[in-house]
């Protein structure tokens, strides 16, 4: 059986809802950072996704949060883990399915960053995506 690509997952009704909730959480965290005069970049969002994946696989954090960006990454990662738990309860989304959706979001992040050619390509894309509520 052929493995689904990230694009396929985004078009799958089951996964598209999960991906939207993940991206909405990242967007909300980015907006909160902006309101607090903290500038986060795509690399920070990617770090939060990678850290959440680690937490979901039982890996403890490697270092303490020192900078405000590090704190943002950790808070966002914890939010993603909490979202995974909520989706498991609300919609019976298994952790492996949530991890698959996180990886699809990471692929989207890489693509948008490359397309826009700057450090906030993905986060800026999310702003228009979420406002239009494209799901």
Coordinates of C-alpha atoms in Angstrom, one line a residue:
X1 CA 0.0 0.0 0.0
X2 CA 1.3 3.4 -1.0
X3 CA 2.3 5.8 1.9
X4 CA 0.2 9.0 1.9
X5 CA 2.1 12.2 1.3
X6 CA 1.6 15.3 3.3
X7 CA -0.5 16.8 0.6
X8 CA -2.7 13.7 0.6
X9 CA -3.1 14.0 4.3
X10 CA -4.2 17.6 4.0
X11 CA -6.9 16.6 1.6
X12 CA -8.1 13.7 3.8
X13 CA -11.1 14.9 5.8
X14 CA -10.0 13.0 8.9
X15 CA -6.5 14.5 8.9
X16 CA -7.4 18.0 7.5
X17 CA -9.3 18.8 10.7
X18 CA -6.4 17.7 12.9
X19 CA -3.9 19.7 10.8
X20 CA -6.1 22.7 11.0
X21 CA -6.3 22.5 14.8
X22 CA -2.5 22.1 15.0
X23 CA -2.0 25.1 12.7
X24 CA -4.5 27.2 14.6
X25 CA -2.7 26.5 17.8
X26 CA 0.7 27.5 16.3
X27 CA -1.0 30.7 14.8
X28 CA -2.5 31.6 18.2
X29 CA 0.8 31.1 19.9
X30 CA 2.5 33.3 17.3
X31 CA -0.1 36.0 17.8
X32 CA 0.4 35.9 21.6
X33 CA 4.1 36.2 21.1
X34 CA 3.6 39.2 18.8
X35 CA 1.4 40.8 21.4
X36 CA 4.2 40.3 23.9
X37 CA 6.7 41.9 21.5
X38 CA 8.4 38.6 21.0
X39 CA 9.4 37.8 17.4
X40 CA 9.3 34.1 16.6
X41 CA 10.4 32.5 13.4
X42 CA 9.6 29.4 11.4
X43 CA 12.5 27.7 13.0
X44 CA 10.9 28.2 16.4
X45 CA 7.7 26.7 15.2
X46 CA 9.6 23.7 13.8
X47 CA 11.4 23.3 17.1
X48 CA 8.0 23.2 18.9
X49 CA 6.7 20.6 16.5
X50 CA 9.9 18.5 16.9
X51 CA 9.7 18.8 20.7
X52 CA 6.0 17.8 20.8
X53 CA 6.8 14.8 18.7
X54 CA 9.5 13.9 21.2
X55 CA 7.2 14.3 24.1
X56 CA 4.5 12.2 22.4
X57 CA 7.2 9.5 22.0
X58 CA 8.1 9.6 25.7
X59 CA 11.3 11.7 25.4
X60 CA 12.0 14.2 28.2
X61 CA 13.1 17.7 27.4
X62 CA 16.9 18.1 26.8
X63 CA 17.5 21.5 28.2
X64 CA 15.9 24.2 30.3
X65 CA 14.1 27.1 28.6
X66 CA 16.6 30.0 28.8
X67 CA 15.4 32.6 26.3
X68 CA 11.9 33.9 25.7
X69 CA 12.0 32.1 22.3
X70 CA 12.9 28.8 24.1
X71 CA 10.0 29.4 26.5
X72 CA 7.7 30.0 23.5
X73 CA 8.9 26.7 21.9
X74 CA 8.3 24.8 25.1
X75 CA 4.9 26.3 25.7
X76 CA 3.8 25.6 22.1
X77 CA 5.1 22.1 22.3
X78 CA 3.1 21.5 25.5
X79 CA 0.1 23.0 23.9
X80 CA 0.4 20.5 21.0
X81 CA 0.7 17.6 23.4
X82 CA -2.4 18.9 25.2
X83 CA -4.2 19.1 21.9
X84 CA -3.2 15.5 21.1
X85 CA -4.8 14.4 24.4
X86 CA -7.9 16.4 23.8
X87 CA -8.3 15.0 20.3
X88 CA -7.8 11.5 21.7
X89 CA -10.7 12.1 24.1
X90 CA -13.0 14.1 21.7
X91 CA -12.5 12.3 18.4
X92 CA -10.5 9.1 19.3
X93 CA -7.4 10.4 17.4
X94 CA -4.6 8.0 18.3
X95 CA -1.1 9.5 19.2
X96 CA 0.4 7.9 16.0
X97 CA -2.3 9.7 13.9
X98 CA -1.6 13.0 15.6
X99 CA 2.2 12.5 15.1
X100 CA 1.5 11.9 11.4
X101 CA -0.5 15.1 11.2
X102 CA 2.4 17.0 13.0
X103 CA 4.8 15.7 10.4
X104 CA 2.5 16.9 7.6
X105 CA 2.5 20.4 9.3
X106 CA 6.3 20.3 9.4
X107 CA 6.4 19.5 5.7
X108 CA 4.1 22.4 5.0
X109 CA 6.3 24.7 7.2
X110 CA 9.4 23.7 5.1
X111 CA 7.5 24.3 1.8
X112 CA 6.1 27.7 2.8
X113 CA 9.5 28.9 4.2
X114 CA 11.2 27.9 0.9
X115 CA 8.4 29.4 -1.2
X116 CA 8.5 32.8 0.6
X117 CA 12.3 32.8 1.1
X118 CA 12.3 34.4 4.6
X119 CA 12.4 33.4 8.2
X120 CA 8.6 33.8 8.7
X121 CA 7.3 32.4 5.4
X122 CA 5.2 29.8 7.1
X123 CA 4.0 31.9 10.0
X124 CA 3.0 34.7 7.7
X125 CA 1.2 32.1 5.5
X126 CA -0.7 30.9 8.5
X127 CA -2.0 34.4 9.2
X128 CA -3.9 34.5 5.9
X129 CA -4.8 30.8 6.0
X130 CA -6.4 31.0 9.4
X131 CA -8.2 34.3 8.7
X132 CA -9.8 32.8 5.6
X133 CA -10.5 29.6 7.6
X134 CA -9.4 27.4 4.7
X135 CA -9.8 23.9 5.8

